[in-house]
Amino acid sequence: MKNASVGVGMAQISDLPYSSGGILSHLNNKNHRLFFFDEISSTNSYCKDTESIVSGDVVIAKTQSQGRGRIGRSFLSGEGGIFMSYLPNEKITGDMLLSVTGVCGVAVCLAIEECIGVSPDIKWMNDVLVDGKKICGILTEAVFSGEETPDKIIVGIGINANQRRNSFGDELSEIATSLYEVTGKEIDLNLLVATVIRQLDKAFTALNSKKIEKYLAEYRGRCVTIGKRINVIMGEFCQEASALSVDDTFGLTVKFEDGTVETVRSGEATIRGIGGSYN
Ligand code: BTN
């Protein structure tokens, strides 16, 4: 790990390089401590393993050597991307946990829309897509010492921002893209990270006060999985189904070939005939 810099509060200077000061210059609250690294193994692992990282902290890195995705996959984490882990200030109880990933997916979409002007879709559970290709992945992890309420909630977000097409390689380019490739413009990483933080703050306030109707409506409106033929994959289990709807805690209700209707809350739903699964 190299060059950690810490920032709290508001920086005054504009046009700063990608840094904690640059991010803070776009935030007008002091609710977060930012920890910025040039290089780290994984921002999520760092948050999990470091006792002094607590609620309200945000860890950001320019690159990750061991970026982690969902279901034990790795996450490509080269220069130009955004790799951040956000710990909400709000206390999240066990009953809210199911909805964390859903509201965060919507928060990232709203941040991208606000900052870049493109309107992303969501592939259940939490792939953020633009033009049918993955632009962002979210890995939410909880650290428990007791039974119900987690000690830490870590929302890990990886956004393909300024990476060029050739950094993905041929295979990945089929299913992933970056905001730069979509818009043809260099993305202001300081502004985008700050906007993501602001949108996550709003999402957790809504979740904490159990007012997530707006987030459910946004999620359902953006979810490209609904109405599609999918493969439901959970460990060794893989079965064809039709995706019917998203329930009130962001579970995916599906109908299997034998007519059974179930709501899936973990695992993966790959859309048949579209892309593949990328992390
Ligand atoms: C996925 O698409 O499977 C989730 C990818 C999550 C990647 C982010 S990058 C920042 C944080 N640190 C990690 O090691 N992973 C998450």
Coordinates of C-alpha atoms in Angstrom, one line a residue, residues 42-149:
S42 CA -8.7 -3.9 -1.8
T43 CA -10.5 -1.0 -0.3
N44 CA -13.1 -3.4 1.1
S45 CA -10.5 -5.7 2.7
Y46 CA -8.8 -2.7 4.2
C47 CA -12.1 -1.5 5.8
K48 CA -12.8 -5.0 7.1
D49 CA -9.3 -5.5 8.5
T50 CA -8.6 -2.0 10.0
E51 CA -10.2 -1.4 13.4
S52 CA -9.8 2.3 13.2
I53 CA -12.0 2.4 10.0
V54 CA -15.5 3.2 11.4
S55 CA -18.9 4.5 10.4
G56 CA -18.7 7.5 8.2
D57 CA -15.3 6.7 6.7
V58 CA -14.7 6.4 3.0
V59 CA -11.6 4.7 1.6
I60 CA -10.7 5.4 -2.0
A61 CA -7.8 4.1 -4.1
K62 CA -6.5 4.9 -7.6
T63 CA -5.7 1.2 -8.2
Q64 CA -6.2 -2.1 -6.4
S65 CA -3.9 -5.1 -6.7
Q66 CA -6.6 -7.6 -5.4
G67 CA -9.9 -6.0 -6.2
R68 CA -12.7 -8.3 -5.2
G69 CA -16.1 -8.8 -6.9
R70 CA -19.2 -10.7 -5.8
I71 CA -19.3 -14.5 -5.5
G72 CA -15.5 -14.7 -4.9
R73 CA -14.6 -13.2 -8.3
S74 CA -11.8 -10.6 -8.9
F75 CA -12.5 -7.1 -10.0
L76 CA -10.2 -5.4 -12.6
S77 CA -8.9 -2.3 -10.8
G78 CA -6.5 -0.4 -13.0
E79 CA -5.6 3.3 -13.3
G80 CA -8.6 5.5 -14.4
G81 CA -11.2 3.7 -12.4
I82 CA -13.0 4.6 -9.2
F83 CA -12.5 2.1 -6.3
M84 CA -14.1 3.1 -3.1
S85 CA -15.6 1.7 0.1
Y86 CA -18.2 3.7 2.0
L87 CA -19.3 3.1 5.6
P88 CA -22.6 4.7 6.3
N89 CA -23.0 7.0 9.3
E90 CA -26.5 5.5 9.9
K91 CA -27.0 2.4 12.1
I92 CA -28.2 -0.4 9.9
T93 CA -30.2 -3.1 11.6
G94 CA -30.6 -6.7 10.4
D95 CA -34.0 -6.1 8.8
M96 CA -32.5 -3.3 6.6
L97 CA -29.6 -5.4 5.4
L98 CA -31.4 -6.9 2.4
S99 CA -32.2 -3.5 1.0
V100 CA -28.7 -2.0 1.3
T101 CA -27.3 -3.2 -2.0
G102 CA -30.5 -2.1 -3.9
V103 CA -30.6 1.4 -2.6
C104 CA -26.8 1.8 -3.2
G105 CA -27.3 0.6 -6.8
V106 CA -29.8 3.3 -7.3
A107 CA -27.6 5.9 -5.6
V108 CA -24.7 5.2 -8.0
C109 CA -27.1 5.5 -11.0
L110 CA -28.4 8.8 -9.7
A111 CA -24.8 10.0 -9.2
I112 CA -23.7 9.0 -12.7
E113 CA -26.8 10.7 -14.1
E114 CA -26.2 13.9 -12.2
C115 CA -22.5 14.1 -13.0
I116 CA -22.2 12.7 -16.4
G117 CA -25.7 13.0 -17.9
V118 CA -26.1 9.3 -18.9
S119 CA -28.9 7.2 -17.4
P120 CA -27.7 3.8 -16.3
D121 CA -29.7 0.6 -16.1
I122 CA -29.4 -2.1 -13.4
K123 CA -29.0 -5.8 -13.9
W124 CA -30.2 -7.7 -10.8
M125 CA -28.6 -7.8 -8.3
N126 CA -26.3 -4.9 -8.7
D127 CA -24.6 -4.5 -12.0
V128 CA -24.9 -0.9 -13.3
L129 CA -25.0 -0.9 -17.1
V130 CA -24.8 1.7 -19.8
D131 CA -25.8 0.7 -23.3
G132 CA -26.1 -2.9 -22.1
K133 CA -22.5 -3.1 -20.8
K134 CA -21.3 -3.1 -17.2
I135 CA -20.0 0.2 -16.0
C136 CA -20.0 -0.4 -12.2
G137 CA -20.1 -3.2 -9.7
I138 CA -21.1 -3.1 -6.0
L139 CA -19.9 -5.5 -3.3
T140 CA -21.6 -4.9 0.1
E141 CA -20.1 -6.6 3.1
A142 CA -21.1 -6.7 6.7
V143 CA -18.8 -7.3 9.7
F144 CA -20.6 -8.9 12.7
S145 CA -19.4 -9.5 16.3
G146 CA -22.9 -10.0 17.7
E147 CA -26.0 -11.5 16.3
E148 CA -28.2 -9.0 14.5
T149 CA -26.8 -5.6 14.0

